[in-house]
Amino acid sequence: MNYIAVKSYESLSKQAALLIAAQILNKPNSVLGFATGSSPIGTYEELVSMYKQGILDFSKVTTYNLDEYVGSDENDKNGYRYFMNEHLFSKVNVDMDATHVPNGVCEDPTHEGKRYEDMIVGAGGVDIQLLGIGLNGHIGFNEPDTHFPDTTHLVDLTESTIKANARFYANEAEVPRKAITMGVGTIMRARKVILLATKGKEEIIQRSMYGPISPDVPASILQLHPDVTVIEVI
Ligand code: F6R
C-alpha cells in the first residue's frame, strides 16, 4: 500500500488529480474508474483546471463509474450520472459516449449489472479506480456482508447508508433503497486504486488497512491489492 498523508482536502484533491493526470498522460486512452460523493469533488475540480490549462486531454479516455441508484436517470439531481455530468464530464473534452454509469432506469437491474461488467471487461479493464469509503467500510455500494461480491450487481442499501444519504433528500422516505454497483472483484481487478479518506474517516481507514481482511469491512480487501494508494487527511 502506498500512503500519502495530507493536511487538507485541497491537498488530497491535488494529489489524487496528479495520479489520474499521470495515468492519462502515460496512456491517453486510459480506462478511468470514477466515484461520486463528497470525497472526489475537489479531485474533479483539479482535473478540470488541468484540462483548462491545456495539460490534460480527455478525448481518448473511457470512464466507468462505480454505481448508480435504481430509479435515477440523468435528470435526477441526486443521481450519479447527473453528478458526473455536472462535476466533470460537461467541463472537459471527454466523448460522452465513452462515459459509463450503470443505468438506474433499466428494465432489469440484474441484467444491467452483467451488461456493465461485460463492457468493463470488453474495454480491457479499469486502469485506475478512484474510491471514497463509507463509515462502515463500504466501497462502491458494497456494504458489510458475509462475502465479497465479485461482479457488478444489484444491492439493497443498508440503514446506515440510507441515513447518510438522507441529507440530500427532503426526507428519508425519498432516499433510494437499491443501487447497482461494481462488485468488490470489479474494483480489485482495476490495475491501480486510489482511496480518498477525508476528515472523519480515520477510524475506518485504520480498520480497513491494518485490521483483519473480512467482508465485514469491504475495503479491507484492498490490503491484497498490488497497487493501492490511500490519500488521507490527518
Ligand atoms: C460513491 C460511492 C460511495 C462513496 C462513499 C463515501 O460513488 O460509491 O462508496 O464513495 O459512500 O462517500 P463520501 O465521499 O460522500 O463520504
Coordinates of N, CA and C and ligand atoms in Angstrom, one line a residue:
M1 N 0.8 -1.2 0.0 CA 0.0 0.0 0.0 C 0.9 1.3 0.0
N2 N 0.5 2.2 -0.9 CA 1.2 3.5 -0.8 C 0.3 4.4 0.0
Y3 N 0.9 5.2 0.9 CA 0.1 6.0 1.8 C 0.6 7.4 1.7
I4 N -0.3 8.4 1.4 CA 0.0 9.8 1.4 C -0.8 10.5 2.4
A5 N -0.1 11.1 3.4 CA -0.8 11.9 4.4 C -0.8 13.3 4.0
V6 N -1.9 14.0 4.1 CA -2.0 15.4 3.7 C -2.7 16.2 4.8
K7 N -2.6 17.5 4.7 CA -3.1 18.3 5.8 C -4.5 18.9 5.5
S8 N -4.9 18.8 4.2 CA -6.2 19.5 3.9 C -6.9 18.7 2.7
Y9 N -8.2 19.0 2.6 CA -8.9 18.5 1.5 C -8.4 18.9 0.1
E10 N -7.9 20.2 0.1 CA -7.3 20.7 -1.1 C -6.1 19.9 -1.6
S11 N -5.2 19.5 -0.6 CA -4.0 18.7 -0.9 C -4.4 17.3 -1.3
L12 N -5.4 16.7 -0.6 CA -5.9 15.4 -1.0 C -6.4 15.4 -2.5
S13 N -7.1 16.5 -2.8 CA -7.7 16.6 -4.2 C -6.6 16.7 -5.2
K14 N -5.6 17.5 -4.9 CA -4.4 17.8 -5.8 C -3.7 16.5 -6.0
Q15 N -3.4 15.8 -4.9 CA -2.6 14.5 -5.0 C -3.3 13.5 -5.9
A16 N -4.6 13.4 -5.6 CA -5.4 12.4 -6.4 C -5.4 12.8 -7.9
A17 N -5.6 14.1 -8.1 CA -5.7 14.5 -9.5 C -4.4 14.3 -10.2
L18 N -3.3 14.5 -9.5 CA -2.0 14.3 -10.1 C -1.8 12.8 -10.5
L19 N -2.2 11.9 -9.7 CA -2.1 10.5 -10.1 C -3.0 10.1 -11.3
I20 N -4.2 10.7 -11.4 CA -5.0 10.4 -12.5 C -4.4 11.1 -13.8
A21 N -3.9 12.3 -13.6 CA -3.3 13.0 -14.7 C -2.1 12.2 -15.2
A22 N -1.3 11.7 -14.4 CA -0.1 10.9 -14.8 C -0.6 9.7 -15.6
Q23 N -1.7 9.1 -15.2 CA -2.2 7.9 -15.9 C -2.7 8.3 -17.3
I24 N -3.3 9.5 -17.4 CA -3.8 9.9 -18.7 C -2.7 10.3 -19.6
L25 N -1.7 11.0 -19.0 CA -0.5 11.4 -19.8 C 0.3 10.2 -20.3
N26 N 0.4 9.2 -19.5 CA 1.1 7.9 -19.9 C 0.4 7.1 -20.9
K27 N -1.0 7.1 -20.8 CA -1.8 6.3 -21.6 C -3.1 7.1 -22.0
P28 N -3.0 7.9 -23.1 CA -4.2 8.8 -23.4 C -5.5 8.1 -23.5
N29 N -5.5 6.8 -23.9 CA -6.8 6.0 -24.0 C -7.1 5.2 -22.8
S30 N -6.7 5.7 -21.6 CA -6.9 5.0 -20.3 C -8.4 4.8 -20.1
V31 N -8.6 3.7 -19.3 CA -10.0 3.4 -18.8 C -10.0 3.9 -17.3
L32 N -10.8 4.9 -17.0 CA -10.8 5.5 -15.7 C -12.0 5.1 -14.9
G33 N -11.8 4.7 -13.7 CA -13.0 4.3 -12.8 C -13.2 5.5 -11.9
F34 N -14.4 6.0 -11.9 CA -14.8 7.2 -11.1 C -15.8 6.9 -10.0
A35 N -15.7 7.7 -9.0 CA -16.6 7.6 -7.8 C -17.4 9.0 -7.7
T36 N -18.5 8.9 -7.0 CA -19.2 10.2 -6.7 C -19.1 10.4 -5.2
G37 N -20.0 11.3 -4.6 CA -19.9 11.6 -3.2 C -19.1 12.8 -3.0
S38 N -18.9 13.2 -1.7 CA -18.2 14.4 -1.4 C -16.7 14.3 -1.5
S39 N -16.2 13.1 -1.4 CA -14.7 13.0 -1.4 C -14.0 13.4 -2.7
P40 N -14.6 13.0 -3.9 CA -13.8 13.3 -5.1 C -14.2 14.6 -5.8
I41 N -15.1 15.4 -5.2 CA -15.4 16.7 -5.9 C -14.2 17.5 -6.2
G42 N -13.3 17.7 -5.2 CA -12.1 18.5 -5.4 C -11.2 17.9 -6.4
T43 N -11.1 16.6 -6.5 CA -10.3 16.0 -7.5 C -10.8 16.3 -8.9
Y44 N -12.1 16.3 -9.0 CA -12.7 16.6 -10.4 C -12.4 18.1 -10.7
E45 N -12.5 19.0 -9.7 CA -12.1 20.4 -9.9 C -10.7 20.5 -10.4
E46 N -9.8 19.8 -9.8 CA -8.4 19.9 -10.2 C -8.2 19.4 -11.6
L47 N -8.9 18.3 -11.9 CA -8.8 17.7 -13.3 C -9.3 18.7 -14.3
V48 N -10.4 19.4 -14.0 CA -11.0 20.4 -14.9 C -10.0 21.5 -15.1
S49 N -9.4 21.9 -14.0 CA -8.4 23.0 -14.0 C -7.2 22.6 -14.9
M50 N -6.7 21.4 -14.8 CA -5.6 21.0 -15.6 C -6.0 20.9 -17.1
Y51 N -7.3 20.5 -17.3 CA -7.8 20.5 -18.7 C -7.8 21.9 -19.3
K52 N -8.3 22.9 -18.5 CA -8.4 24.3 -18.9 C -7.0 24.9 -19.2
Q53 N -6.0 24.4 -18.4 CA -4.7 24.9 -18.7 C -4.0 24.2 -19.9
G54 N -4.7 23.3 -20.5 CA -4.1 22.6 -21.6 C -3.1 21.5 -21.3
I55 N -3.1 21.1 -20.0 CA -2.2 20.0 -19.6 C -2.9 18.6 -19.9
L56 N -4.2 18.5 -19.8 CA -4.8 17.2 -19.9 C -5.8 17.2 -21.1
D57 N -5.8 16.0 -21.8 CA -6.7 15.8 -22.9 C -7.5 14.6 -22.6
F58 N -8.9 14.7 -22.5 CA -9.7 13.6 -22.1 C -10.3 12.9 -23.4
S59 N -9.9 13.4 -24.6 CA -10.7 12.9 -25.8 C -10.6 11.4 -26.0
K60 N -9.6 10.8 -25.5 CA -9.4 9.3 -25.8 C -9.8 8.4 -24.6
V61 N -10.1 9.0 -23.5 CA -10.3 8.2 -22.3 C -11.7 7.6 -22.4
T62 N -11.9 6.5 -21.6 CA -13.2 5.8 -21.4 C -13.4 5.9 -19.9
T63 N -14.6 6.1 -19.4 CA -14.8 6.1 -18.0 C -15.9 5.1 -17.6
Y64 N -15.8 4.6 -16.4 CA -16.8 3.7 -15.8 C -17.0 4.2 -14.4
N65 N -18.2 4.5 -14.0 CA -18.5 4.9 -12.6 C -18.8 3.7 -11.8
L66 N -18.5 3.8 -10.5 CA -18.8 2.7 -9.5 C -20.2 2.3 -9.5
D67 N -21.1 3.2 -9.4 CA -22.5 2.9 -9.0 C -23.6 3.9 -9.4
E68 N -24.8 3.5 -9.3 CA -25.9 4.4 -9.6 C -27.2 3.8 -8.8
Y69 N -28.0 4.8 -8.4 CA -29.2 4.4 -7.7 C -30.2 3.8 -8.7
V70 N -30.9 2.7 -8.2 CA -32.0 2.2 -9.1 C -33.1 3.3 -9.0
G71 N -33.6 3.7 -10.2 CA -34.6 4.7 -10.3 C -34.1 6.1 -10.8
S72 N -32.7 6.2 -10.7 CA -32.2 7.5 -11.1 C -31.8 7.6 -12.6
D73 N -32.3 8.7 -13.2 CA -31.8 8.9 -14.6 C -31.0 10.1 -14.7
E74 N -30.6 10.5 -15.8 CA -29.6 11.6 -16.0 C -30.1 13.0 -15.5
N75 N -31.5 13.1 -15.3 CA -32.0 14.3 -14.8 C -32.3 14.4 -13.3
D76 N -32.0 13.3 -12.6 CA -32.2 13.2 -11.2 C -31.0 13.9 -10.5
K77 N -31.2 15.0 -9.9 CA -30.2 15.8 -9.3 C -29.4 15.1 -8.2
N78 N -30.0 14.0 -7.6 CA -29.3 13.2 -6.6 C -28.6 12.0 -7.3
G79 N -28.8 11.8 -8.6 CA -28.3 10.6 -9.2 C -26.8 10.8 -9.6
Y80 N -26.2 9.7 -9.8 CA -24.7 9.7 -10.0 C -24.3 10.1 -11.5
R81 N -25.2 9.8 -12.4 CA -24.9 10.3 -13.8 C -25.0 11.8 -13.8
Y82 N -26.0 12.3 -13.2 CA -26.1 13.8 -13.1 C -24.9 14.4 -12.4
F83 N -24.5 13.8 -11.3 CA -23.3 14.3 -10.6 C -22.1 14.3 -11.5
M84 N -21.8 13.3 -12.2 CA -20.6 13.2 -13.1 C -20.7 14.2 -14.2
N85 N -21.9 14.3 -14.8 CA -22.0 15.3 -15.9 C -21.7 16.7 -15.3
E86 N -22.3 17.0 -14.2 CA -22.2 18.3 -13.5 C -20.7 18.6 -13.1
H87 N -20.0 17.7 -12.4 CA -18.7 18.0 -11.9 C -17.5 17.7 -12.8
L88 N -17.7 16.9 -13.8 CA -16.6 16.6 -14.7 C -16.9 16.6 -16.2
F89 N -17.8 15.7 -16.6 CA -17.9 15.4 -18.0 C -18.3 16.6 -18.8
S90 N -19.2 17.5 -18.3 CA -19.6 18.6 -19.1 C -18.5 19.7 -19.2
K91 N -17.4 19.5 -18.4 CA -16.4 20.6 -18.3 C -15.1 20.2 -18.9
V92 N -15.0 19.0 -19.5 CA -13.8 18.6 -20.2 C -14.2 18.0 -21.5
N93 N -13.1 17.7 -22.3 CA -13.4 17.2 -23.7 C -13.6 15.7 -23.8
V94 N -14.2 15.1 -22.8 CA -14.4 13.6 -22.9 C -15.6 13.4 -23.9
D95 N -15.5 12.3 -24.6 CA -16.5 11.8 -25.5 C -17.6 11.3 -24.6
M96 N -18.8 11.9 -24.6 CA -19.9 11.5 -23.7 C -20.3 10.0 -23.9
D97 N -20.1 9.5 -25.2 CA -20.5 8.1 -25.4 C -19.5 7.2 -24.8
A98 N -18.3 7.7 -24.4 CA -17.3 6.9 -23.7 C -17.4 7.0 -22.2
T99 N -18.4 7.7 -21.7 CA -18.6 7.7 -20.3 C -19.7 6.8 -19.9
H100 N -19.5 6.0 -18.8 CA -20.5 5.0 -18.4 C -20.8 5.0 -17.0
V101 N -22.1 5.0 -16.7 CA -22.6 4.9 -15.3 C -23.7 3.8 -15.4
P102 N -23.8 2.9 -14.4 CA -24.9 1.9 -14.6 C -26.2 2.6 -14.8
N103 N -27.0 2.0 -15.6 CA -28.3 2.5 -16.0 C -29.4 2.3 -14.9
G104 N -29.7 3.3 -14.1 CA -30.6 3.2 -13.0 C -32.0 3.0 -13.4
V105 N -32.3 3.3 -14.6 CA -33.7 3.1 -15.1 C -33.9 2.0 -16.1
C106 N -33.0 1.0 -16.0 CA -33.1 -0.2 -16.9 C -34.3 -1.0 -16.4
E107 N -34.7 -1.9 -17.3 CA -35.8 -2.8 -17.0 C -35.4 -3.8 -16.0
D108 N -34.2 -4.3 -16.1 CA -33.8 -5.4 -15.2 C -32.4 -5.2 -14.7
P109 N -32.3 -4.7 -13.4 CA -31.0 -4.3 -12.8 C -30.0 -5.5 -12.8
T110 N -30.5 -6.7 -12.6 CA -29.6 -7.8 -12.6 C -28.9 -8.0 -14.0
H111 N -29.7 -7.9 -15.0 CA -29.2 -7.9 -16.3 C -28.2 -6.7 -16.6
E112 N -28.6 -5.6 -16.1 CA -27.8 -4.4 -16.3 C -26.4 -4.6 -15.6
G113 N -26.4 -5.2 -14.5 CA -25.1 -5.5 -13.8 C -24.2 -6.3 -14.7
K114 N -24.8 -7.3 -15.3 CA -24.0 -8.2 -16.2 C -23.5 -7.4 -17.4
R115 N -24.4 -6.7 -18.0 CA -24.1 -5.9 -19.2 C -22.9 -4.9 -18.9
Y116 N -23.0 -4.3 -17.7 CA -22.0 -3.3 -17.3 C -20.6 -4.0 -17.1
E117 N -20.6 -5.1 -16.4 CA -19.4 -5.9 -16.1 C -18.8 -6.3 -17.5
D118 N -19.6 -6.8 -18.4 CA -19.1 -7.3 -19.7 C -18.4 -6.1 -20.4
M119 N -19.0 -4.9 -20.3 CA -18.5 -3.7 -21.0 C -17.1 -3.4 -20.4
I120 N -17.0 -3.5 -19.1 CA -15.7 -3.2 -18.5 C -14.6 -4.2 -19.0
V121 N -15.0 -5.4 -19.0 CA -14.0 -6.5 -19.5 C -13.7 -6.2 -20.9
G122 N -14.7 -5.9 -21.7 CA -14.5 -5.6 -23.1 C -13.6 -4.4 -23.4
A123 N -13.6 -3.5 -22.4 CA -12.8 -2.3 -22.6 C -11.3 -2.6 -22.1
G124 N -11.1 -3.8 -21.7 CA -9.7 -4.2 -21.2 C -9.5 -4.0 -19.7
G125 N -10.6 -3.7 -19.0 CA -10.5 -3.5 -17.5 C -10.1 -2.0 -17.2
V126 N -10.3 -1.7 -15.9 CA -10.1 -0.3 -15.5 C -8.6 -0.1 -15.2
D127 N -8.0 1.0 -15.7 CA -6.6 1.3 -15.4 C -6.4 1.9 -14.0
I128 N -7.3 2.8 -13.7 CA -7.1 3.4 -12.4 C -8.5 3.7 -11.8
Q129 N -8.8 3.3 -10.6 CA -10.1 3.4 -10.0 C -10.0 4.3 -8.8
L130 N -10.8 5.4 -8.8 CA -10.9 6.3 -7.7 C -12.0 5.8 -6.8
L131 N -11.7 5.8 -5.5 CA -12.7 5.4 -4.5 C -12.8 6.4 -3.3
G132 N -14.1 6.5 -2.8 CA -14.2 7.0 -1.5 C -14.5 5.8 -0.5
I133 N -14.8 6.1 0.7 CA -15.0 5.0 1.6 C -16.2 5.4 2.6
G134 N -17.1 4.5 2.8 CA -18.2 4.7 3.8 C -17.7 4.5 5.2
L135 N -18.4 5.1 6.1 CA -18.0 5.0 7.5 C -18.1 3.5 8.0
N136 N -18.8 2.7 7.3 CA -18.9 1.2 7.6 C -17.9 0.4 6.8
G137 N -17.1 1.1 6.0 CA -16.1 0.4 5.2 C -16.6 0.1 3.8
H138 N -17.8 0.6 3.4 CA -18.2 0.2 2.1 C -17.4 0.9 1.0
I139 N -17.2 0.2 -0.1 CA -16.6 0.8 -1.3 C -17.6 0.5 -2.5
G140 N -17.8 1.5 -3.3 CA -18.9 1.5 -4.2 C -20.1 1.3 -3.2
F141 N -21.1 0.5 -3.6 CA -22.2 0.2 -2.6 C -22.1 -1.2 -2.1
N142 N -20.8 -1.7 -2.0 CA -20.6 -3.0 -1.4 C -20.6 -2.8 0.1
E143 N -21.7 -3.2 0.7 CA -21.9 -3.0 2.1 C -21.3 -4.1 2.9
P144 N -21.1 -4.0 4.2 CA -20.6 -5.1 5.0 C -21.5 -6.3 4.8
D145 N -20.9 -7.5 4.6 CA -21.6 -8.7 4.2 C -20.9 -9.9 4.7
T146 N -21.4 -11.1 4.3 CA -20.8 -12.3 4.7 C -19.8 -12.8 3.6
H147 N -19.8 -12.1 2.5 CA -18.8 -12.5 1.4 C -18.5 -11.2 0.6
F148 N -17.4 -11.3 -0.2 CA -17.1 -10.2 -1.0 C -17.8 -10.4 -2.4
P149 N -18.8 -9.5 -2.8 CA -19.4 -9.7 -4.1 C -18.4 -9.5 -5.2
D150 N -18.5 -10.3 -6.2 CA -17.5 -10.2 -7.3 C -17.8 -9.2 -8.3
T151 N -18.9 -9.4 -9.1 CA -19.1 -8.5 -10.3 C -20.2 -7.5 -10.0
T152 N -20.4 -6.6 -11.0 CA -21.4 -5.6 -10.9 C -22.8 -6.2 -10.6
H153 N -23.5 -5.7 -9.6 CA -24.8 -6.3 -9.2 C -25.7 -5.3 -8.5
L154 N -26.9 -5.8 -8.3 CA -28.0 -5.1 -7.6 C -27.8 -5.2 -6.1
V155 N -27.9 -4.1 -5.4 CA -27.8 -4.2 -3.9 C -29.0 -3.5 -3.2
D156 N -29.3 -4.0 -2.0 CA -30.2 -3.2 -1.1 C -29.2 -2.4 -0.2
L157 N -29.5 -1.1 -0.1 CA -28.7 -0.2 0.7 C -29.0 -0.5 2.2
T158 N -28.0 -0.4 3.0 CA -28.2 -0.6 4.5 C -28.8 0.7 5.1
E159 N -29.4 0.5 6.3 CA -30.0 1.6 7.0 C -29.0 2.7 7.2
S160 N -27.7 2.4 7.5 CA -26.7 3.4 7.8 C -26.4 4.2 6.5
T161 N -26.4 3.6 5.4 CA -26.1 4.3 4.1 C -27.3 5.2 3.8
I162 N -28.5 4.6 4.0 CA -29.8 5.4 3.7 C -29.8 6.7 4.6
K163 N -29.4 6.5 5.8 CA -29.4 7.6 6.8 C -28.3 8.7 6.3
A164 N -27.2 8.2 5.9 CA -26.1 9.1 5.5 C -26.5 9.8 4.2
N165 N -27.3 9.2 3.4 CA -27.7 9.8 2.1 C -28.9 10.8 2.3
A166 N -29.6 10.6 3.4 CA -30.8 11.4 3.6 C -30.6 12.9 3.6
R167 N -29.3 13.3 3.8 CA -29.0 14.8 3.8 C -29.3 15.4 2.4
F168 N -29.3 14.6 1.4 CA -29.5 15.1 0.0 C -31.0 15.2 -0.4
Y169 N -31.9 14.6 0.5 CA -33.3 14.5 0.1 C -34.2 15.2 1.1
A170 N -35.4 15.5 0.7 CA -36.3 16.3 1.6 C -36.6 15.4 2.8
N171 N -36.8 14.1 2.7 CA -36.9 13.3 3.9 C -36.4 11.9 3.6
E172 N -36.3 11.1 4.6 CA -35.6 9.8 4.5 C -36.4 8.8 3.6
A173 N -37.7 9.0 3.5 CA -38.5 8.1 2.7 C -38.2 8.2 1.2
E174 N -37.7 9.4 0.8 CA -37.3 9.6 -0.6 C -36.0 9.0 -1.0
V175 N -35.2 8.6 0.0 CA -33.8 8.1 -0.4 C -34.0 6.7 -1.0
P176 N -33.3 6.6 -2.2 CA -33.4 5.3 -2.9 C -33.0 4.1 -2.0
R177 N -33.6 3.0 -2.1 CA -33.3 1.8 -1.3 C -32.4 0.8 -2.0
K178 N -32.3 0.9 -3.3 CA -31.5 0.0 -4.1 C -30.5 0.7 -5.0
A179 N -29.4 0.0 -5.4 CA -28.5 0.6 -6.3 C -27.8 -0.5 -7.1
I180 N -27.2 -0.1 -8.2 CA -26.4 -1.1 -9.0 C -24.9 -0.7 -8.8
T181 N -24.1 -1.6 -8.4 CA -22.7 -1.2 -8.0 C -21.7 -2.2 -8.6
M182 N -20.5 -1.7 -9.0 CA -19.4 -2.6 -9.3 C -19.2 -3.5 -8.1
G183 N -18.8 -4.7 -8.3 CA -18.5 -5.6 -7.2 C -17.1 -5.3 -6.6
V184 N -16.9 -6.0 -5.5 CA -15.5 -5.8 -4.9 C -14.5 -6.4 -5.9
G185 N -14.9 -7.5 -6.6 CA -14.0 -8.1 -7.6 C -13.7 -7.2 -8.7
T186 N -14.7 -6.5 -9.2 CA -14.5 -5.5 -10.2 C -13.5 -4.5 -9.8
I187 N -13.6 -4.0 -8.6 CA -12.7 -2.9 -8.1 C -11.3 -3.5 -7.9
M188 N -11.2 -4.7 -7.4 CA -9.9 -5.4 -7.2 C -9.2 -5.6 -8.5
R189 N -9.9 -5.8 -9.6 CA -9.3 -6.1 -10.9 C -8.8 -4.8 -11.6
A190 N -9.1 -3.6 -11.0 CA -8.5 -2.4 -11.6 C -7.0 -2.4 -11.3
R191 N -6.3 -1.9 -12.3 CA -4.8 -2.1 -12.2 C -4.2 -1.2 -11.1
K192 N -4.8 0.0 -10.9 CA -4.4 0.9 -9.8 C -5.7 1.3 -9.1
V193 N -5.6 1.6 -7.8 CA -6.7 2.1 -7.0 C -6.2 3.3 -6.2
I194 N -7.0 4.3 -6.1 CA -6.8 5.5 -5.2 C -7.9 5.5 -4.3
L195 N -7.6 5.5 -3.0 CA -8.7 5.6 -2.0 C -8.6 6.9 -1.3
L196 N -9.6 7.7 -1.3 CA -9.7 9.0 -0.7 C -10.3 8.9 0.7
A197 N -9.5 9.4 1.7 CA -10.0 9.4 3.1 C -10.0 10.8 3.6
T198 N -11.2 11.4 3.6 CA -11.4 12.8 4.1 C -11.5 12.7 5.6
K199 N -11.5 13.9 6.2 CA -11.6 14.1 7.7 C -12.8 13.2 8.2
G200 N -12.6 12.6 9.3 CA -13.7 11.8 9.9 C -13.6 10.3 9.5
K201 N -12.7 10.0 8.6 CA -12.6 8.6 8.1 C -11.4 7.8 8.8
E202 N -10.8 8.5 9.8 CA -9.6 7.9 10.3 C -9.8 6.5 10.9
E203 N -10.9 6.3 11.6 CA -11.1 5.0 12.3 C -11.3 3.9 11.3
I204 N -12.1 4.2 10.3 CA -12.5 3.1 9.3 C -11.2 2.9 8.4
I205 N -10.4 3.9 8.2 CA -9.2 3.6 7.4 C -8.2 2.7 8.2
Q206 N -8.1 3.0 9.5 CA -7.3 2.2 10.3 C -7.8 0.7 10.3
R207 N -9.1 0.5 10.5 CA -9.6 -0.8 10.4 C -9.5 -1.5 9.1
S208 N -9.6 -0.7 8.0 CA -9.6 -1.3 6.7 C -8.2 -1.7 6.3
M209 N -7.2 -0.8 6.6 CA -5.8 -1.0 6.1 C -5.0 -1.9 7.1
Y210 N -5.3 -1.9 8.3 CA -4.5 -2.7 9.3 C -5.3 -3.8 10.1
G211 N -6.6 -3.8 9.9 CA -7.4 -4.8 10.6 C -7.5 -6.1 9.8
P212 N -8.2 -7.1 10.3 CA -8.4 -8.3 9.6 C -9.1 -8.1 8.2
I213 N -8.7 -8.9 7.2 CA -9.4 -8.8 5.9 C -10.7 -9.6 6.0
S214 N -11.8 -8.9 5.9 CA -13.1 -9.5 6.2 C -14.2 -8.8 5.4
P215 N -15.2 -9.5 4.9 CA -16.3 -8.8 4.2 C -17.1 -8.0 5.1
D216 N -16.9 -8.1 6.4 CA -17.5 -7.2 7.4 C -17.1 -5.7 7.2
V217 N -15.8 -5.6 6.7 CA -15.3 -4.3 6.3 C -14.8 -4.4 4.8
P218 N -15.7 -4.2 3.9 CA -15.4 -4.4 2.5 C -14.1 -3.9 2.0
A219 N -13.7 -2.6 2.5 CA -12.5 -2.0 2.0 C -11.2 -2.8 2.5
S220 N -11.4 -3.6 3.4 CA -10.2 -4.3 4.0 C -9.5 -5.2 2.9
I221 N -10.3 -5.6 1.9 CA -9.7 -6.5 0.8 C -8.6 -5.7 0.0
L222 N -8.7 -4.4 0.1 CA -7.7 -3.6 -0.6 C -6.3 -3.8 -0.1
Q223 N -6.1 -4.4 1.1 CA -4.8 -4.8 1.6 C -4.1 -5.8 0.7
L224 N -5.0 -6.5 -0.1 CA -4.4 -7.5 -1.1 C -4.2 -6.9 -2.5
H225 N -4.5 -5.7 -2.7 CA -4.4 -5.1 -4.0 C -2.9 -4.7 -4.2
P226 N -2.3 -5.0 -5.4 CA -0.9 -4.7 -5.6 C -0.6 -3.3 -5.8
D227 N -1.5 -2.4 -6.1 CA -1.2 -1.0 -6.3 C -2.3 -0.1 -5.8
V228 N -2.4 0.0 -4.5 CA -3.4 0.9 -4.0 C -2.7 2.1 -3.3
T229 N -3.2 3.3 -3.5 CA -2.7 4.5 -2.8 C -3.8 5.1 -2.0
V230 N -3.5 5.2 -0.7 CA -4.5 5.8 0.2 C -4.0 7.2 0.4
I231 N -4.9 8.2 0.2 CA -4.6 9.6 0.5 C -5.5 10.0 1.6
E232 N -4.9 10.4 2.7 CA -5.7 10.6 3.9 C -5.4 12.0 4.5
V233 N -6.5 12.7 4.9 CA -6.3 14.0 5.5 C -6.2 13.7 7.0
I234 N -5.0 14.2 7.6 CA -4.8 13.9 9.0 C -4.6 15.2 9.7
Ligands
F6R1 C1 -19.8 6.8 -4.5 C2 -19.6 5.6 -3.7 C3 -19.5 5.5 -2.2 C4 -18.8 6.7 -1.6 C5 -18.8 6.6 -0.1 C6 -18.1 7.8 0.6 O1 -19.8 6.5 -5.9 O2 -19.5 4.5 -4.3 O3 -18.9 4.3 -1.8 O4 -17.5 6.8 -2.1 O5 -20.1 6.5 0.4 O6 -18.9 9.0 0.3 P1 -18.4 10.4 0.7 O7 -17.3 10.7 -0.3 O8 -19.6 11.3 0.4 O9 -18.0 10.4 2.1

